[in-house]
Amino acid sequence: AATGGAISADVTVYQSGGDPFAQKQLGDIRYEDLVVEAGATMPGALFDWVAASWGPQPPSRDGALLALSYDFTVQREQPFEDALIAETTIPALDASSKAPGRMTVRITPRSLGPPTNPGSKLQISLGKSPHKTWLASSFRFTLDGLDTKHVSRIEPITVRRSIEVLTSGSGGTSISPGRIGFSDLRVRLSAVSAAAWYAWHKDFVIDGNNSNADERSGAIAFLAPDLKTELARIDLHNVGIVRDG
């Protein structure tokens, strides 16, 4: 799925002299963010862009949002320039779910071109590999020193970067990346493996042993239906615990 991409302008309302009617004038152009949902069958370049966007020097990309017919004829193409990934959301991972796993990516472009109808066939691979189907129930979670085999659910994870959009007096627009933030990790697990988690909470929160050296590393892996093949993974660094319930 894909939404957004509207091109609009600010409207200034003013009155002059004794004119009883308000006048309206267009101001700066605004480009709406693009929001796309992507499964594990998307080309690897998209995931590479997402991964790089979580780092200190996020890259910008030129591209286009394409709408295709059943036979992959491009019916609508909306180009964008110098876009940055502003937000990535990983859906809730739930061992009881049968829903397909889809990552949501919000893209902030410096500019958008008007939509066109090329009418040509798609010339790039869609990465349609059946073995790469990803379900929200197919995941593996690890964290140093803890029993994570009984973790049954991980709440949605959001990685958000602030992006400053600047419009010059001449009508030009520029964007620049700001700070990046990672949402807290919320997991649900069976009481069978809770003892070590409670001990970590006591040590880290109550006893105050919560320096950088006391934090842990881990990973969330997205798995194919065979629950063995790793489609993608998120490495976790400097993980602490803040609440035990």
Coordinates of C-alpha atoms in Angstrom, one line a residue:
A1 CA 0.0 0.0 0.0
A2 CA 1.0 3.6 -0.5
T3 CA -0.5 6.9 0.5
G4 CA 0.5 10.6 0.5
G5 CA 2.3 12.6 -2.2
A6 CA -0.1 15.5 -2.4
I7 CA 1.3 18.9 -3.6
S8 CA -0.3 21.9 -2.0
A9 CA 0.4 25.5 -1.2
D10 CA -0.1 27.7 1.9
V11 CA -3.0 30.2 1.6
T12 CA -2.7 33.7 3.0
V13 CA -6.0 35.6 3.6
Y14 CA -5.9 39.4 3.8
Q15 CA -8.1 42.5 3.3
S16 CA -7.0 45.9 2.1
G17 CA -8.7 49.3 2.4
G18 CA -12.4 49.3 2.5
D19 CA -12.7 46.1 0.4
P20 CA -15.4 44.0 2.1
F21 CA -14.1 40.8 0.5
A22 CA -11.1 38.9 1.8
Q23 CA -8.4 38.2 -0.7
K24 CA -6.5 34.9 -0.9
Q25 CA -3.0 34.5 -2.1
L26 CA -0.9 31.3 -2.5
G27 CA 2.3 31.0 -0.5
D28 CA 5.0 28.3 -0.1
I29 CA 4.6 25.0 -1.8
R30 CA 4.2 22.0 0.5
Y31 CA 5.1 18.4 -0.4
E32 CA 3.2 15.7 1.6
D33 CA 5.2 12.7 2.9
L34 CA 4.9 9.4 1.1
V35 CA 3.9 6.4 3.3
V36 CA 4.5 2.9 1.9
E37 CA 4.0 -0.6 3.3
A38 CA 6.7 -3.1 2.3
G39 CA 6.8 -6.9 2.8
A40 CA 9.9 -9.1 2.9
T41 CA 9.6 -9.6 -0.9
M42 CA 10.6 -6.0 -1.7
P43 CA 14.0 -5.5 -3.4
G44 CA 16.9 -5.5 -1.0
A45 CA 17.8 -1.9 -2.0
L46 CA 14.8 -0.6 0.0
F47 CA 16.0 -2.4 3.1
D48 CA 19.5 -1.1 2.5
W49 CA 18.1 2.4 2.4
V50 CA 16.2 1.9 5.6
A51 CA 19.2 0.4 7.4
A52 CA 21.4 3.3 6.3
S53 CA 18.8 5.8 7.4
W54 CA 19.2 4.5 11.0
G55 CA 22.8 5.6 11.0
P56 CA 24.4 9.0 11.7
Q57 CA 24.6 10.0 8.0
P58 CA 21.2 9.1 6.4
P59 CA 21.3 9.1 2.6
S60 CA 18.8 10.9 0.4
R61 CA 17.4 9.2 -2.7
D62 CA 15.6 10.1 -5.9
G63 CA 12.8 7.8 -7.0
A64 CA 9.2 7.4 -8.0
L65 CA 6.0 5.9 -6.6
L66 CA 4.5 3.7 -9.3
A67 CA 0.9 2.4 -9.6
L68 CA 0.7 -0.7 -11.8
S69 CA -2.1 -2.6 -13.6
Y70 CA -2.6 -6.4 -13.3
D71 CA 0.0 -6.9 -16.1
F72 CA 2.6 -4.6 -14.5
T73 CA 1.9 -1.7 -16.9
V74 CA 2.8 1.6 -15.2
Q75 CA -0.4 3.6 -15.0
R76 CA 0.8 6.4 -12.7
E77 CA 4.2 7.6 -11.8
Q78 CA 5.0 10.3 -9.3
P79 CA 8.7 11.1 -9.1
F80 CA 10.4 12.5 -5.9
E81 CA 13.8 14.0 -5.3
D82 CA 16.3 14.1 -2.4
A83 CA 14.0 12.1 -0.1
L84 CA 14.9 11.1 3.4
I85 CA 13.3 8.3 5.4
A86 CA 11.6 10.0 8.3
E87 CA 10.0 7.1 10.1
T88 CA 10.1 3.3 10.0
T89 CA 7.6 1.1 11.9
I90 CA 8.0 -2.6 12.4
P91 CA 4.6 -4.2 13.1
A92 CA 3.7 -6.1 16.2
L93 CA 5.2 -9.5 16.2
D94 CA 2.9 -12.1 17.7
A95 CA 3.3 -15.9 17.7
S96 CA -0.4 -16.4 17.4
S97 CA -0.9 -14.1 14.4
K98 CA -1.5 -15.2 10.9
A99 CA -1.2 -11.7 9.4
P100 CA 1.5 -11.0 6.8
G101 CA 4.4 -8.9 8.2
R102 CA 4.6 -5.5 6.6
M103 CA 7.0 -2.7 7.4
T104 CA 5.7 0.9 7.1
V105 CA 8.1 3.6 5.8
R106 CA 7.4 7.3 5.8
I107 CA 9.5 9.3 3.3
T108 CA 10.0 13.0 3.3
P109 CA 10.9 14.4 -0.2
R110 CA 12.5 17.7 -0.9
S111 CA 10.2 18.0 -3.9
L112 CA 7.6 16.0 -5.8
G113 CA 6.9 16.0 -9.5
P114 CA 3.4 16.0 -10.9
P115 CA 2.0 12.5 -11.6
T116 CA 2.2 11.1 -15.2
N117 CA 0.8 8.1 -17.0
P118 CA 3.8 6.5 -18.8
G119 CA 1.8 3.4 -20.0
S120 CA 5.0 1.4 -20.2
K121 CA 5.8 -2.0 -18.7
L122 CA 7.7 -2.2 -15.4
Q123 CA 11.4 -2.7 -16.1
I124 CA 12.6 -3.6 -12.6
S125 CA 12.3 -6.8 -10.5
L126 CA 9.7 -6.9 -7.8
G127 CA 11.6 -9.6 -5.9
K128 CA 8.6 -12.0 -6.0
S129 CA 10.1 -15.0 -4.2
P130 CA 7.5 -17.2 -2.6
H131 CA 10.0 -18.5 0.0
K132 CA 10.4 -15.0 1.3
T133 CA 6.8 -14.6 2.5
W134 CA 7.0 -13.2 6.0
L135 CA 4.3 -13.6 8.7
A136 CA 4.1 -11.5 11.8
S137 CA 4.3 -14.8 13.8
S138 CA 7.7 -15.8 12.3
F139 CA 10.4 -14.1 14.4
R140 CA 13.2 -14.9 16.7
F141 CA 14.2 -12.7 19.6
T142 CA 17.5 -12.9 21.5
L143 CA 19.0 -10.9 24.3
D144 CA 22.3 -11.6 26.1
G145 CA 22.0 -13.7 29.2
L146 CA 18.2 -14.1 29.1
D147 CA 15.9 -16.9 28.1
T148 CA 13.9 -15.5 25.2
K149 CA 12.4 -18.7 23.8
H150 CA 9.1 -18.0 25.5
V151 CA 8.7 -14.4 24.2
S152 CA 5.3 -14.6 22.4
R153 CA 4.8 -10.9 21.4
I154 CA 6.8 -7.8 20.7
E155 CA 4.9 -4.6 20.4
P156 CA 5.4 -2.3 17.2
I157 CA 8.8 -0.7 17.0
T158 CA 9.2 2.8 15.5
V159 CA 12.4 4.5 14.4
R160 CA 11.8 8.2 13.9
R161 CA 14.1 10.9 12.6
S162 CA 13.3 14.6 12.8
I163 CA 13.6 16.3 9.4
E164 CA 13.7 20.1 9.0
V165 CA 12.1 21.5 5.8
L166 CA 13.3 24.9 4.8
T167 CA 11.7 27.1 2.1
S168 CA 13.6 30.0 0.7
G169 CA 12.1 33.3 -0.4
S170 CA 12.7 32.3 -4.1
G171 CA 10.4 29.2 -3.6
G172 CA 13.2 26.6 -3.3
T173 CA 13.0 23.9 -0.7
S174 CA 15.7 22.1 1.2
I175 CA 15.6 19.4 3.9
S176 CA 18.1 18.3 6.5
P177 CA 18.1 15.4 8.9
G178 CA 17.9 15.9 12.7
R179 CA 18.1 13.5 15.6
I180 CA 17.0 9.9 15.4
G181 CA 15.0 8.2 18.1
F182 CA 14.2 4.5 18.8
S183 CA 11.0 3.5 20.6
D184 CA 11.1 1.4 23.7
L185 CA 11.0 -2.4 23.2
R186 CA 7.9 -4.0 24.9
V187 CA 7.8 -7.8 25.0
R188 CA 5.4 -10.4 26.4
L189 CA 6.8 -13.6 27.7
S190 CA 5.7 -16.7 29.6
A191 CA 6.1 -16.9 33.4
V192 CA 8.2 -20.0 32.8
S193 CA 11.2 -17.8 31.8
A194 CA 10.4 -14.7 33.8
A195 CA 12.8 -15.4 36.7
A196 CA 15.9 -14.1 34.9
W197 CA 14.0 -11.1 33.7
Y198 CA 12.9 -10.2 37.2
A199 CA 16.5 -10.6 38.4
W200 CA 17.7 -8.3 35.7
H201 CA 15.0 -5.7 36.6
K202 CA 16.1 -5.8 40.3
D203 CA 19.7 -5.4 39.4
F204 CA 19.3 -2.8 36.7
V205 CA 16.4 -0.7 38.1
I206 CA 16.2 -1.2 41.9
D207 CA 19.9 -1.8 42.7
G208 CA 21.0 0.8 40.2
N209 CA 23.5 -1.2 38.2
N210 CA 22.5 0.5 34.9
S211 CA 25.6 2.0 33.4
N212 CA 26.4 1.5 29.7
A213 CA 28.5 -1.5 30.6
D214 CA 25.4 -3.1 32.2
E215 CA 23.3 -2.8 29.1
R216 CA 22.8 -5.8 26.8
S217 CA 22.8 -6.7 23.1
G218 CA 20.5 -8.8 21.1
A219 CA 18.6 -9.2 17.9
I220 CA 15.2 -9.6 16.3
A221 CA 15.2 -11.8 13.3
F222 CA 12.3 -12.1 10.7
L223 CA 12.0 -15.7 9.6
A224 CA 10.6 -17.5 6.6
P225 CA 7.7 -19.9 7.2
D226 CA 10.2 -22.7 7.9
L227 CA 11.2 -20.7 11.0
K228 CA 14.8 -21.3 10.1
T229 CA 15.6 -19.1 7.1
E230 CA 16.5 -15.5 8.2
L231 CA 14.9 -12.9 5.9
A232 CA 16.1 -9.9 7.8
R233 CA 17.3 -8.9 11.2
I234 CA 17.5 -5.9 13.5
D235 CA 20.6 -5.9 15.8
L236 CA 19.9 -4.4 19.2
H237 CA 22.5 -2.4 21.1
N238 CA 22.7 -0.9 24.6
V239 CA 19.4 -2.4 25.8
G240 CA 18.3 -1.7 29.4
I241 CA 15.1 -2.6 31.3
V242 CA 12.8 0.0 32.8
R243 CA 9.7 -1.9 33.9
D244 CA 8.8 -5.5 34.8
G245 CA 5.0 -5.5 34.1

